[in-house]
PDB file of C-alpha atoms in Angstrom:
ATOM      1  CA  MET A   1     -45.241 -91.965 -31.553  1.00  0.00           C
ATOM      2  CA  ASN A   2     -41.546 -90.837 -30.269  1.00  0.00           C
ATOM      3  CA  THR A   3     -41.518 -90.652 -26.779  1.00  0.00           C
ATOM      4  CA  HIS A   4     -38.975 -89.157 -24.718  1.00  0.00           C
ATOM      5  CA  THR A   5     -38.461 -91.207 -21.042  1.00  0.00           C
ATOM      6  CA  HIS A   6     -35.612 -89.780 -18.497  1.00  0.00           C
ATOM      7  CA  ASN A   7     -33.018 -92.225 -18.649  1.00  0.00           C
ATOM      8  CA  PRO A   8     -31.247 -92.199 -15.315  1.00  0.00           C
ATOM      9  CA  ILE A   9     -27.342 -92.047 -15.670  1.00  0.00           C
ATOM     10  CA  VAL A  10     -25.638 -95.295 -13.933  1.00  0.00           C
ATOM     11  CA  VAL A  11     -22.371 -95.282 -12.447  1.00  0.00           C
ATOM     12  CA  GLN A  12     -20.505 -98.219 -10.761  1.00  0.00           C
ATOM     13  CA  GLY A  13     -23.821 -99.982 -10.338  1.00  0.00           C
ATOM     14  CA  ARG A  14     -25.832 -96.509  -8.542  1.00  0.00           C
ATOM     15  CA  ARG A  15     -28.320 -94.700  -9.968  1.00  0.00           C
ATOM     16  CA  HIS A  16     -27.865 -91.231 -10.174  1.00  0.00           C
ATOM     17  CA  THR A  17     -30.244 -88.384 -12.048  1.00  0.00           C
ATOM     18  CA  ALA A  18     -29.700 -85.222 -13.142  1.00  0.00           C
ATOM     19  CA  GLY A  19     -29.695 -82.272 -11.053  1.00  0.00           C
ATOM     20  CA  PHE A  20     -28.253 -80.689  -7.615  1.00  0.00           C
ATOM     21  CA  SER A  21     -29.084 -81.993  -4.012  1.00  0.00           C
ATOM     22  CA  LEU A  22     -30.370 -80.012  -1.614  1.00  0.00           C
ATOM     23  CA  ILE A  23     -27.189 -79.696   0.445  1.00  0.00           C
ATOM     24  CA  GLU A  24     -25.340 -78.425  -3.119  1.00  0.00           C
ATOM     25  CA  LEU A  25     -28.312 -75.802  -3.277  1.00  0.00           C
ATOM     26  CA  VAL A  26     -27.562 -74.753   0.457  1.00  0.00           C
ATOM     27  CA  LEU A  27     -23.719 -74.292  -0.093  1.00  0.00           C
ATOM     28  CA  VAL A  28     -24.052 -72.343  -2.797  1.00  0.00           C
ATOM     29  CA  LEU A  29     -26.823 -70.023  -0.932  1.00  0.00           C
ATOM     30  CA  THR A  30     -24.616 -69.523   1.707  1.00  0.00           C
ATOM     31  CA  ILE A  31     -21.519 -68.844   0.024  1.00  0.00           C
ATOM     32  CA  ILE A  32     -23.434 -66.102  -2.002  1.00  0.00           C
ATOM     33  CA  SER A  33     -24.952 -64.751   0.954  1.00  0.00           C
ATOM     34  CA  VAL A  34     -21.244 -64.195   2.671  1.00  0.00           C
ATOM     35  CA  LEU A  35     -20.418 -63.186  -0.587  1.00  0.00           C
ATOM     36  CA  ALA A  36     -23.370 -60.523  -0.312  1.00  0.00           C
ATOM     37  CA  ALA A  37     -22.442 -59.240   3.221  1.00  0.00           C
ATOM     38  CA  ILE A  38     -19.142 -58.888   2.515  1.00  0.00           C
ATOM     39  CA  ALA A  39     -19.659 -56.748  -0.632  1.00  0.00           C
ATOM     40  CA  VAL A  40     -22.933 -54.317   0.102  1.00  0.00           C
ATOM     41  CA  PRO A  41     -21.136 -52.476   3.050  1.00  0.00           C
ATOM     42  CA  ARG A  42     -18.439 -51.845   0.553  1.00  0.00           C
ATOM     43  CA  TYR A  43     -20.550 -50.674  -1.910  1.00  0.00           C
ATOM     44  CA  ALA A  44     -22.274 -48.399  -0.011  1.00  0.00           C
ATOM     45  CA  GLY A  45     -19.300 -46.688   1.326  1.00  0.00           C
ATOM     46  CA  ALA A  46     -17.782 -46.261  -1.888  1.00  0.00           C
ATOM     47  CA  LEU A  47     -21.238 -44.955  -3.471  1.00  0.00           C
ATOM     48  CA  ALA A  48     -21.189 -42.404  -0.061  1.00  0.00           C
ATOM     49  CA  ARG A  49     -17.588 -41.176  -0.784  1.00  0.00           C
ATOM     50  CA  TYR A  50     -18.589 -40.782  -4.649  1.00  0.00           C
ATOM     51  CA  ARG A  51     -21.405 -38.767  -3.740  1.00  0.00           C
ATOM     52  CA  ALA A  52     -19.161 -36.265  -1.225  1.00  0.00           C
ATOM     53  CA  ASP A  53     -16.388 -36.306  -3.942  1.00  0.00           C
ATOM     54  CA  ALA A  54     -19.099 -35.084  -6.865  1.00  0.00           C
ATOM     55  CA  ALA A  55     -20.715 -32.639  -4.648  1.00  0.00           C
ATOM     56  CA  ALA A  56     -17.432 -31.093  -3.628  1.00  0.00           C
ATOM     57  CA  ARG A  57     -16.468 -30.780  -7.252  1.00  0.00           C
ATOM     58  CA  ARG A  58     -19.777 -29.207  -8.195  1.00  0.00           C
ATOM     59  CA  VAL A  59     -19.058 -26.547  -5.116  1.00  0.00           C
ATOM     60  CA  VAL A  60     -15.566 -25.755  -6.749  1.00  0.00           C
ATOM     61  CA  ALA A  61     -16.991 -25.408 -10.204  1.00  0.00           C
ATOM     62  CA  ASP A  62     -19.553 -23.132  -9.039  1.00  0.00           C
ATOM     63  CA  LEU A  63     -16.598 -21.160  -7.216  1.00  0.00           C
ATOM     64  CA  ASP A  64     -14.638 -21.137 -10.194  1.00  0.00           C
ATOM     65  CA  TYR A  65     -17.567 -19.992 -12.813  1.00  0.00           C
ATOM     66  CA  ALA A  66     -18.287 -17.240  -9.334  1.00  0.00           C
ATOM     67  CA  ARG A  67     -15.219 -15.775 -10.065  1.00  0.00           C
ATOM     68  CA  GLN A  68     -14.828 -16.033 -13.807  1.00  0.00           C
ATOM     69  CA  LEU A  69     -18.173 -14.139 -13.997  1.00  0.00           C
ATOM     70  CA  ALA A  70     -17.113 -11.802 -11.704  1.00  0.00           C
ATOM     71  CA  ARG A  71     -13.964 -11.040 -13.713  1.00  0.00           C
ATOM     72  CA  SER A  72     -15.237 -11.296 -17.318  1.00  0.00           C
ATOM     73  CA  SER A  73     -18.080  -8.899 -16.414  1.00  0.00           C
ATOM     74  CA  SER A  74     -15.577  -6.470 -13.951  1.00  0.00           C
ATOM     75  CA  THR A  75     -18.709  -6.984 -11.338  1.00  0.00           C
ATOM     76  CA  SER A  76     -18.997  -8.510  -8.435  1.00  0.00           C
ATOM     77  CA  VAL A  77     -20.441 -12.052  -7.921  1.00  0.00           C
ATOM     78  CA  THR A  78     -21.682 -13.353  -4.811  1.00  0.00           C
ATOM     79  CA  VAL A  79     -21.741 -17.017  -4.068  1.00  0.00           C
ATOM     80  CA  VAL A  80     -23.959 -17.830  -0.771  1.00  0.00           C
ATOM     81  CA  PHE A  81     -24.410 -21.184   1.047  1.00  0.00           C
ATOM     82  CA  LYS A  82     -27.791 -22.084   2.452  1.00  0.00           C
ATOM     83  CA  GLN A  83     -27.020 -24.543   5.339  1.00  0.00           C
ATOM     84  CA  VAL A  84     -31.046 -25.399   5.814  1.00  0.00           C
ATOM     85  CA  SER A  85     -31.563 -25.998   2.104  1.00  0.00           C
ATOM     86  CA  ASP A  86     -28.552 -27.232   1.342  1.00  0.00           C
ATOM     87  CA  CYS A  87     -27.976 -25.143  -1.627  1.00  0.00           C
ATOM     88  CA  VAL A  88     -25.576 -22.761  -3.457  1.00  0.00           C
ATOM     89  CA  THR A  89     -26.570 -19.693  -5.105  1.00  0.00           C
ATOM     90  CA  LEU A  90     -25.010 -17.221  -7.028  1.00  0.00           C
ATOM     91  CA  GLN A  91     -26.710 -14.292  -6.218  1.00  0.00           C
ATOM     92  CA  GLY A  92     -28.014 -12.230  -8.931  1.00  0.00           C
ATOM     93  CA  VAL A  93     -26.870 -14.716 -11.629  1.00  0.00           C
ATOM     94  CA  PRO A  94     -29.901 -16.044 -13.868  1.00  0.00           C
ATOM     95  CA  SER A  95     -30.043 -19.923 -14.479  1.00  0.00           C
ATOM     96  CA  LEU A  96     -28.855 -21.691 -17.864  1.00  0.00           C
ATOM     97  CA  ASN A  97     -32.261 -23.562 -17.881  1.00  0.00           C
ATOM     98  CA  ASP A  98     -34.525 -20.705 -16.483  1.00  0.00           C
ATOM     99  CA  PRO A  99     -33.274 -17.259 -16.739  1.00  0.00           C
ATOM    100  CA  ALA A 100     -36.512 -16.206 -14.433  1.00  0.00           C
ATOM    101  CA  LEU A 101     -34.615 -17.902 -11.900  1.00  0.00           C
ATOM    102  CA  GLU A 102     -31.000 -17.758 -10.291  1.00  0.00           C
ATOM    103  CA  TRP A 103     -28.178 -20.135 -10.338  1.00  0.00           C
ATOM    104  CA  GLY A 104     -28.407 -22.696  -7.755  1.00  0.00           C
ATOM    105  CA  THR A 105     -27.314 -26.107  -6.983  1.00  0.00           C
ATOM    106  CA  ASP A 106     -29.404 -28.327  -4.724  1.00  0.00           C
ATOM    107  CA  LEU A 107     -26.791 -30.482  -2.941  1.00  0.00           C
ATOM    108  CA  SER A 108     -29.606 -32.427  -1.519  1.00  0.00           C
ATOM    109  CA  ALA A 109     -30.592 -33.634  -4.884  1.00  0.00           C
ATOM    110  CA  ALA A 110     -29.558 -36.667  -7.158  1.00  0.00           C
ATOM    111  CA  PRO A 111     -26.846 -37.360  -8.080  1.00  0.00           C
ATOM    112  CA  TYR A 112     -24.988 -35.879  -4.726  1.00  0.00           C
ATOM    113  CA  GLY A 113     -27.420 -36.665  -2.322  1.00  0.00           C
ATOM    114  CA  ALA A 114     -25.390 -34.819   0.217  1.00  0.00           C
ATOM    115  CA  ASP A 115     -25.803 -32.639   3.320  1.00  0.00           C
ATOM    116  CA  LEU A 116     -24.253 -28.920   3.496  1.00  0.00           C
ATOM    117  CA  GLY A 117     -22.566 -29.211   6.971  1.00  0.00           C
ATOM    118  CA  VAL A 118     -20.303 -26.503   8.303  1.00  0.00           C
ATOM    119  CA  VAL A 119     -19.003 -23.499   6.309  1.00  0.00           C
ATOM    120  CA  SER A 120     -15.988 -22.878   8.118  1.00  0.00           C
ATOM    121  CA  PHE A 121     -15.143 -19.400   6.569  1.00  0.00           C
ATOM    122  CA  THR A 122     -16.522 -15.752   7.959  1.00  0.00           C
ATOM    123  CA  GLY A 123     -20.285 -15.596   7.468  1.00  0.00           C
ATOM    124  CA  THR A 124     -21.860 -17.955   4.681  1.00  0.00           C
ATOM    125  CA  LYS A 125     -21.480 -16.148   1.291  1.00  0.00           C
ATOM    126  CA  VAL A 126     -17.975 -15.607  -0.937  1.00  0.00           C
ATOM    127  CA  VAL A 127     -18.003 -12.601  -2.851  1.00  0.00           C
ATOM    128  CA  PHE A 128     -15.493 -12.279  -5.843  1.00  0.00           C
ATOM    129  CA  ASP A 129     -14.782  -8.619  -6.668  1.00  0.00           C
ATOM    130  CA  GLY A 130     -14.203  -7.414 -10.459  1.00  0.00           C
ATOM    131  CA  TYR A 131     -10.374  -9.010 -10.353  1.00  0.00           C
ATOM    132  CA  GLY A 132     -11.924 -12.304  -9.539  1.00  0.00           C
TER     133      GLY A 132
END
């Protein structure tokens, strides 16, 4: 029968067993906590900037699509900003997913998670004529 026993390591007359001491564990946990306290706020700020940037790019893309659609169809296309529901819609333009619905972007949904704050132009809509 082969039995294995744990042999302690003897260094300069002292017995040491393999493992970590409580002080070493507390020290490592303290270092990890400090690093996490520094990293988490930075990550949250970077995530908020990313979401705001993605929402702004989406609004620009919707405006560009409305302009291109107005030029190609020689009709006017109206883009409406709905602050209450945080949505941007293209009036009379069918959605790609469901032609029964209007084209729209919900900026409060993922991945944007944004609030449509202040619309700083006259009214809450932009109209592109047939010339774009």
